[in-house]
Tab-separated table of C-alpha atoms (C1' of nucleotides) in Angstrom:
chain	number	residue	atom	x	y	z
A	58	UNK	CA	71.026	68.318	229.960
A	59	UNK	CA	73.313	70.637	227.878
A	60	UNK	CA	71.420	73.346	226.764
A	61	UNK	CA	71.077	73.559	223.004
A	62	UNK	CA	71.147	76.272	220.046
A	63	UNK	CA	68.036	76.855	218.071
A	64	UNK	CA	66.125	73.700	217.739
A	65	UNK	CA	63.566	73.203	214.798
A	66	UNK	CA	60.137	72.287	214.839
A	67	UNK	CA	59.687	69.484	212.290
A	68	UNK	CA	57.162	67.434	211.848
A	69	UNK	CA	58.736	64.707	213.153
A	70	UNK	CA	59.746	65.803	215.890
A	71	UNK	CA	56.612	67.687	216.597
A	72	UNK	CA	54.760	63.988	216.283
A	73	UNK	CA	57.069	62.052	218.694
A	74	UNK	CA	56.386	65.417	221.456
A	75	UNK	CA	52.573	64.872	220.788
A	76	UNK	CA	52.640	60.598	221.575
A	77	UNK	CA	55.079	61.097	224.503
A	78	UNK	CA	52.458	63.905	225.911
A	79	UNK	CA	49.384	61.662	224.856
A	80	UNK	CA	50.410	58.885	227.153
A	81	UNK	CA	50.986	58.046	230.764
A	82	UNK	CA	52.576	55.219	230.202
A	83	UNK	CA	56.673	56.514	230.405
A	84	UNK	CA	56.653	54.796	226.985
A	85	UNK	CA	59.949	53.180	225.609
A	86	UNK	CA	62.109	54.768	222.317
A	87	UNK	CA	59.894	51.899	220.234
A	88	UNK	CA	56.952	52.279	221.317
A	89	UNK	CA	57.151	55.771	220.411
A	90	UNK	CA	58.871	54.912	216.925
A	91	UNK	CA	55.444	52.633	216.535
A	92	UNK	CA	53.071	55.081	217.437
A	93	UNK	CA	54.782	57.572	214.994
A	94	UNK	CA	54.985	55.189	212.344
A	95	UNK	CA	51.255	55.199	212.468
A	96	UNK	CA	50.705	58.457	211.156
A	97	UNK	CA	54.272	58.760	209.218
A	98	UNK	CA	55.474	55.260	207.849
A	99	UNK	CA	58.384	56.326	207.418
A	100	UNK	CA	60.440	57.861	210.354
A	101	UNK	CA	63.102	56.054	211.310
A	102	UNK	CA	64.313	54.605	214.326
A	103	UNK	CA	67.323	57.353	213.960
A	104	UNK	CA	64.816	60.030	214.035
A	105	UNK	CA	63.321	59.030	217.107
A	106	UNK	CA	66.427	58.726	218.970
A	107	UNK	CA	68.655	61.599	217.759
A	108	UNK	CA	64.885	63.974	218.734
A	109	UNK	CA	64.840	62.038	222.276
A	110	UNK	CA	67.733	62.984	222.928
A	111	UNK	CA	67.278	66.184	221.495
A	112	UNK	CA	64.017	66.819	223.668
A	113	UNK	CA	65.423	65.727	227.097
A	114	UNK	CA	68.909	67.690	226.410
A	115	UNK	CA	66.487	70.432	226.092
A	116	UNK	CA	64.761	69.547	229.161
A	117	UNK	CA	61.269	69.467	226.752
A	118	UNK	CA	61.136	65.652	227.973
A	119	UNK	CA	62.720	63.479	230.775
A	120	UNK	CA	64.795	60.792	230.440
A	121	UNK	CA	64.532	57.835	233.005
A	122	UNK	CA	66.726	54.541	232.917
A	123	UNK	CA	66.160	51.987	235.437
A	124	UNK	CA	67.414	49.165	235.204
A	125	UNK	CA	70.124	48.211	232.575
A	126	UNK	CA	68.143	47.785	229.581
A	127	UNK	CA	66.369	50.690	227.663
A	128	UNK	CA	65.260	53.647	228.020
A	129	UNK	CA	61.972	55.509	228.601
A	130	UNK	CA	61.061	58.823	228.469
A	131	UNK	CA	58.304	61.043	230.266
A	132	UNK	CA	56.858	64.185	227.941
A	133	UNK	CA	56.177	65.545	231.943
A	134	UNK	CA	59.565	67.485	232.467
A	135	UNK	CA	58.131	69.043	235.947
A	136	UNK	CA	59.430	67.618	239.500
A	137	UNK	CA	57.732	64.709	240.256
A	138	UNK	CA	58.275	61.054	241.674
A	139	UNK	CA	58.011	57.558	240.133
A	140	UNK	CA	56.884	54.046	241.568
A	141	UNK	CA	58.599	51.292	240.079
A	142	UNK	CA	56.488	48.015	240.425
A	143	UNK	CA	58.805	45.313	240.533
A	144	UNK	CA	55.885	42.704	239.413
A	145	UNK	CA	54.246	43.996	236.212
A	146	UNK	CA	57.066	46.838	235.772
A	147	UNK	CA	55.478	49.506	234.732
A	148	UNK	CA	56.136	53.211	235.989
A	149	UNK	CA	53.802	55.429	237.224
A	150	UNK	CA	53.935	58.917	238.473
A	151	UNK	CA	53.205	59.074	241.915
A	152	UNK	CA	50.595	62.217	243.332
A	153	UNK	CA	53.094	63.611	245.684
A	154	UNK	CA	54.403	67.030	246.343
A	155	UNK	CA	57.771	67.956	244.965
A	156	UNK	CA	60.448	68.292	247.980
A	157	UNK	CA	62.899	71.245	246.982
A	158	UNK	CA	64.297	70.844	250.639
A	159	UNK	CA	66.156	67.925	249.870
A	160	UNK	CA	67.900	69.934	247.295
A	161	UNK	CA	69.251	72.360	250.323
A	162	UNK	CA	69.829	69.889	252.646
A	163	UNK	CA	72.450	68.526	250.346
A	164	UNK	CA	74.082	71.878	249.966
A	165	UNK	CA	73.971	72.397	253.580
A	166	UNK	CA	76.372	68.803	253.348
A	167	UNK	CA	79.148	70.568	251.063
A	168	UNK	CA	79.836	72.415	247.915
A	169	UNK	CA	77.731	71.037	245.570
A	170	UNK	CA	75.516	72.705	243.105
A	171	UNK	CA	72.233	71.145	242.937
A	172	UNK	CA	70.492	71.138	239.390
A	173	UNK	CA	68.109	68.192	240.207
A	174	UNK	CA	67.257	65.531	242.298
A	175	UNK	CA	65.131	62.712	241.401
A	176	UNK	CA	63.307	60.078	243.521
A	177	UNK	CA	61.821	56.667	242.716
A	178	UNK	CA	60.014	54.059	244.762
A	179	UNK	CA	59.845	50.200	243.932
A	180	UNK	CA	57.706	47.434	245.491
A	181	UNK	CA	54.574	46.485	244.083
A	182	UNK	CA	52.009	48.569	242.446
A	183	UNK	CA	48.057	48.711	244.017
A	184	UNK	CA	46.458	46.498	240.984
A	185	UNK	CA	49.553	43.922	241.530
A	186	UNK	CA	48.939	43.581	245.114
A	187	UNK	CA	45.175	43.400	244.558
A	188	UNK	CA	45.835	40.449	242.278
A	189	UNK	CA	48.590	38.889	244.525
A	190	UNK	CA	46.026	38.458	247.619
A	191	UNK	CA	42.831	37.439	245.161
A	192	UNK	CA	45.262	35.197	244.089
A	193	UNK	CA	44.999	33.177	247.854
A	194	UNK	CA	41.647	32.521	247.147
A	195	UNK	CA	42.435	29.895	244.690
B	178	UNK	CA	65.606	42.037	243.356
B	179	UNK	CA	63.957	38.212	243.238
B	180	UNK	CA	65.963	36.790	246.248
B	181	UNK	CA	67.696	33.390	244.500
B	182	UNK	CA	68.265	30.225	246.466
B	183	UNK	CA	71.451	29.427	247.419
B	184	UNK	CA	74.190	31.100	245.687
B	185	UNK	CA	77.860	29.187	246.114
B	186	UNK	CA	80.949	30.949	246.996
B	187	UNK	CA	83.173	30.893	244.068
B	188	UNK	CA	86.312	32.195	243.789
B	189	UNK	CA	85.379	34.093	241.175
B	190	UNK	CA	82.727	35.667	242.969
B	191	UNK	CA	84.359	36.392	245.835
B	192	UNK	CA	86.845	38.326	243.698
B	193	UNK	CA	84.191	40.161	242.121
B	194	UNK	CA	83.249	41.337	245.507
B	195	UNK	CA	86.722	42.270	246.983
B	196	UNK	CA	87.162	43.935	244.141
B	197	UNK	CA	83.623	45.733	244.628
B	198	UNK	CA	84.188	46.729	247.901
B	199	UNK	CA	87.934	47.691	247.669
B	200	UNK	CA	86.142	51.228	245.609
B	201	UNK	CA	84.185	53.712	246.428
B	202	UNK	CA	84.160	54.609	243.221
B	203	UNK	CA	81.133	53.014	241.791
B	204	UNK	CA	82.488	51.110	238.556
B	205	UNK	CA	80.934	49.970	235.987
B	206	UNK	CA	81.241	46.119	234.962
B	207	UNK	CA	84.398	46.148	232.450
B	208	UNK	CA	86.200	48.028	235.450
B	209	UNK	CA	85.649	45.505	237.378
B	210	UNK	CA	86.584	42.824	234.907
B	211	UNK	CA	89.652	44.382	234.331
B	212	UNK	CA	90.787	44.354	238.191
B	213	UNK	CA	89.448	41.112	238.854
B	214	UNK	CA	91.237	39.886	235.698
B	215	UNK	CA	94.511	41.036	237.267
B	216	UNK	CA	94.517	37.985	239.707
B	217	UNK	CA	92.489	36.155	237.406
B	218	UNK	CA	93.233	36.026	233.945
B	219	UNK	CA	91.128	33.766	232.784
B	220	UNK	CA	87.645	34.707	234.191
B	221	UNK	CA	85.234	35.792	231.418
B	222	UNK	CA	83.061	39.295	231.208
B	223	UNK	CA	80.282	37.038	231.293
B	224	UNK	CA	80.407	35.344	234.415
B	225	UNK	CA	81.681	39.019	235.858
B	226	UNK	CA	77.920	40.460	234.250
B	227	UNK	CA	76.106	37.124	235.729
B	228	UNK	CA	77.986	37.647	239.114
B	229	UNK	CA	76.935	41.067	239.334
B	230	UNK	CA	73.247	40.340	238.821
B	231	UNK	CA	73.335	37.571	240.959
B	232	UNK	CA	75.010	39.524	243.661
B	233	UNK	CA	72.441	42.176	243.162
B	234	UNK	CA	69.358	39.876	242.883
B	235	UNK	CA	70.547	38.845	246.536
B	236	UNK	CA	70.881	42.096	247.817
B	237	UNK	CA	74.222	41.901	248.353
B	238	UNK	CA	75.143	44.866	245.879
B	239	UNK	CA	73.469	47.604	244.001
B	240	UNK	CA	73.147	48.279	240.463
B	241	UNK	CA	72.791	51.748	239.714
B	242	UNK	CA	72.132	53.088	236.140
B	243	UNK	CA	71.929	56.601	235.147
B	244	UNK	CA	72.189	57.866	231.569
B	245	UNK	CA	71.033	55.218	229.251
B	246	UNK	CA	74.655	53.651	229.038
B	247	UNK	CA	76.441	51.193	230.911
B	248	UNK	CA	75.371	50.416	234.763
B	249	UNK	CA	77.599	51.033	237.354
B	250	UNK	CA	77.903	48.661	241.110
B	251	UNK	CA	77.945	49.405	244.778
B	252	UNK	CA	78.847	47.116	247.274
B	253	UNK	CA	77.191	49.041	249.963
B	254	UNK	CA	73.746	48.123	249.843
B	255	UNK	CA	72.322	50.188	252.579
B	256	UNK	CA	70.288	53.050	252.045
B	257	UNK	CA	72.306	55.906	251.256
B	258	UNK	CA	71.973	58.650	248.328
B	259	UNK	CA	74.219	59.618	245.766
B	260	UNK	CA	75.501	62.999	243.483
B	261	UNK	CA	76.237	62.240	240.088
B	262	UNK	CA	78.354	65.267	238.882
B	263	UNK	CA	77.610	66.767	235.274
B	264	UNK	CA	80.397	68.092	234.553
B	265	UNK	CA	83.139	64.719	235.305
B	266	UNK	CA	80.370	62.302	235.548
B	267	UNK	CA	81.565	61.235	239.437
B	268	UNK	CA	79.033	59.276	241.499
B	269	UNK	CA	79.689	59.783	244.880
B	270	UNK	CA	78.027	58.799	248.240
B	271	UNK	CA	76.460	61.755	250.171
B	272	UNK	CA	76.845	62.084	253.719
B	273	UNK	CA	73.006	62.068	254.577
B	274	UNK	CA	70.626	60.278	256.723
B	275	UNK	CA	67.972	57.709	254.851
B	276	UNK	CA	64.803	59.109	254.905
B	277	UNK	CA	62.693	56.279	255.719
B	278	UNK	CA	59.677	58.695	255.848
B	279	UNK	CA	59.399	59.262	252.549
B	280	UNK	CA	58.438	55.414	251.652
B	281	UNK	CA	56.051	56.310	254.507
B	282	UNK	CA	54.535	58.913	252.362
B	283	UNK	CA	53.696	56.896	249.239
B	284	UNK	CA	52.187	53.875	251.150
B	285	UNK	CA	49.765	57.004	252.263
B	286	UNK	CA	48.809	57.950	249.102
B	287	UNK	CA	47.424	53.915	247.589
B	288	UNK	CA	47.841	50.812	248.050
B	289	UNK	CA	51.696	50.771	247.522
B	290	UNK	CA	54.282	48.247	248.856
B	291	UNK	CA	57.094	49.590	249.193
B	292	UNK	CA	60.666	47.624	249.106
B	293	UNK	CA	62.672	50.403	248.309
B	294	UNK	CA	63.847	53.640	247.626
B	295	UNK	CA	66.564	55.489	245.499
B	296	UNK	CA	66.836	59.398	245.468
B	297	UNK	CA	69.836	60.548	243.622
B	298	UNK	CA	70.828	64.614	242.988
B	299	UNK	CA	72.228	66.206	239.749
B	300	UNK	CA	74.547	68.747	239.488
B	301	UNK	CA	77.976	69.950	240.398
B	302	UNK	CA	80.690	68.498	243.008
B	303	UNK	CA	82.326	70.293	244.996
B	304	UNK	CA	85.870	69.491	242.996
B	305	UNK	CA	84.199	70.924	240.081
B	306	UNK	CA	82.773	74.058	241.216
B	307	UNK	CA	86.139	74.811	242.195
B	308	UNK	CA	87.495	74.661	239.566
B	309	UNK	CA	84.901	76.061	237.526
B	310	UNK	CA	85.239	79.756	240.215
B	311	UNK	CA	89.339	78.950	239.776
B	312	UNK	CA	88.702	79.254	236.146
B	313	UNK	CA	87.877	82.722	236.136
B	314	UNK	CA	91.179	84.236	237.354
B	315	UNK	CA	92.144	83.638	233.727
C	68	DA	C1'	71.177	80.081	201.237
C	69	DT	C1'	72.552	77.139	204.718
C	70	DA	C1'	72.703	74.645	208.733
C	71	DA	C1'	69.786	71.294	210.873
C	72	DA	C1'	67.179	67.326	210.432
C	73	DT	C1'	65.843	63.050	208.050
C	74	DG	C1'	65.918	58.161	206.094
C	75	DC	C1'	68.386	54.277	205.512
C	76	DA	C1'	71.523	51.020	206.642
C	77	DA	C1'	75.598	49.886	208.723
C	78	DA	C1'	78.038	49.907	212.750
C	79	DG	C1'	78.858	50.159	217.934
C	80	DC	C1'	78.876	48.306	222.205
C	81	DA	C1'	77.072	46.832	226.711
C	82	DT	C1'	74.985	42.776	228.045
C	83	DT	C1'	73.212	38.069	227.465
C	84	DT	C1'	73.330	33.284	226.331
C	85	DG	C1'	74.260	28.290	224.646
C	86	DC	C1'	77.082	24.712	225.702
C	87	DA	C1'	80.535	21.606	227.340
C	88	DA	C1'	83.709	21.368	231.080
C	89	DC	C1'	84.273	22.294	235.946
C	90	DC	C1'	83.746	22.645	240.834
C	91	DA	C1'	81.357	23.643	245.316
C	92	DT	C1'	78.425	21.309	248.333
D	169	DA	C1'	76.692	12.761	242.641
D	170	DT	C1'	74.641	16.880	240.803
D	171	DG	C1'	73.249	21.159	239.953
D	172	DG	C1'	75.146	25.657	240.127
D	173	DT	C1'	79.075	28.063	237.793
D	174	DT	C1'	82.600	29.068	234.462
D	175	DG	C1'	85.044	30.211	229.864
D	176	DC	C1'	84.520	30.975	225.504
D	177	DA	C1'	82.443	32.772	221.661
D	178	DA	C1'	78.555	33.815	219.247
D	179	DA	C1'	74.445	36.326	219.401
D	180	DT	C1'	71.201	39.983	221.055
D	181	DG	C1'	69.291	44.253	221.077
D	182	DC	C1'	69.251	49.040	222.248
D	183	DT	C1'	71.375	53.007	220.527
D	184	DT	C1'	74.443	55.654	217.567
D	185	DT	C1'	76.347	57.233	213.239
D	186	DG	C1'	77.878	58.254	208.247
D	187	DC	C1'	76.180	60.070	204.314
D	188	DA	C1'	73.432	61.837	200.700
D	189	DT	C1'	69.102	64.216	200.545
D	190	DT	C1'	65.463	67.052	202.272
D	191	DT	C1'	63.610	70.864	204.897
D	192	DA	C1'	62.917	74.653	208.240
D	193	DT	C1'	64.223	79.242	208.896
DNA sequence: ATAAATGCAAAGCATTTGCAACCAT
DNA sequence: ATGGTTGCAAATGCTTTGCATTTAT
């Protein structure tokens, strides 16, 4: 979130930008480090992490955590929503408009300056609840 | 988030709890070990870390994590929204109405279930601002 | 030339877990 | 009685870091 100086454009760096934006998938720090290894053996873990960070303190990337446990990071740094899916877990971006409004209506509440906001839904995902009621066929 | 079956009432929990909703400050899990600890000297970080997510897996707390560090606990678990400062890290409640419209919105879009949902704004509190305009007289 | 970035491996540190003893129901 | 819960300590696992070397500008 704190802006940086110049950053470089390595090649490493320029690899982990190009599997975070070939994905939808809100992948984790290793599962980037894996797709990277593919094509460069050998980045290391450091690497990956010192450019994430890099990248999201740069706003280039977005950071998410939910949940306690790791991590995962969206190459889509434009306003938009998430849906949690408490069954299979994974994160999807949801097709809904951004709502700057909110943003106001919390300055209307007091003196706060409002970089962001962001919004997530959980519950459970359209393919999980198409499998949960196939599943009462059984 | 899995509802559990009975849960007993042990004094340790309890604690954990008074101790929870004695703050509005939103600790983290080592703050609260260190209260609880006070009356308790003897009670262990772990069972404080498997109270918490017992507590939370019933609803009866929230976990929140932001940043990819430690998670921090709320004993009010009703809908409400929070500003995390970047400047002094605060979390703080904000005095605004739950928008139960928005969950609305995504069951529009697919075939979502939707439990819950957490919007949370970035940015700076109205302490900080002050001081950051105070600043200037310099 | 020189400051940033990398690879590697060694920490760091929040959180989890195995297990025997304990206690709420 | 008995199965959830605790304390303790060891282990896990994501993330960070120190340092010598490489590399982008």
């Amino acid at each position: 979130m704190k802006p940086k100086g110049f950053i470089r454009r390595t090649r490493q760096r320029e690899a982990i930008l190009e599997v975070l934006r070939s994905t939808k998938s809100h992948p984790t720090a290793d599962w980037v480090y894996q797709e990277v290894r593919k094509e460069m053996p050998h980045v290391s873990l450091g690497t990956i992490y010192r450019n994430l960070r890099t990248l999201s303190e740069n706003g280039e990337i977005l950071e998410l955590s939910y949940g306690s446990n790791h991590s995962r990071f969206d190459a889509n740094s434009e306003c938009h929503y998430h849906f949690i899916c408490e069954s299979c877990g994974s994160i999807e971006d949801l097709e809904m408009d951004c709502l700057p409004e909110l943003e106001k209506k919390v300055e209307k509440i007091g003196d706060y300056e409002v970089f962001t906001h962001r919004l997530e839904f959980h519950g459970i995902c359209p393919d999980c609840s198409r499998e949960e009621s196939q599943s009462h066929l059984n």
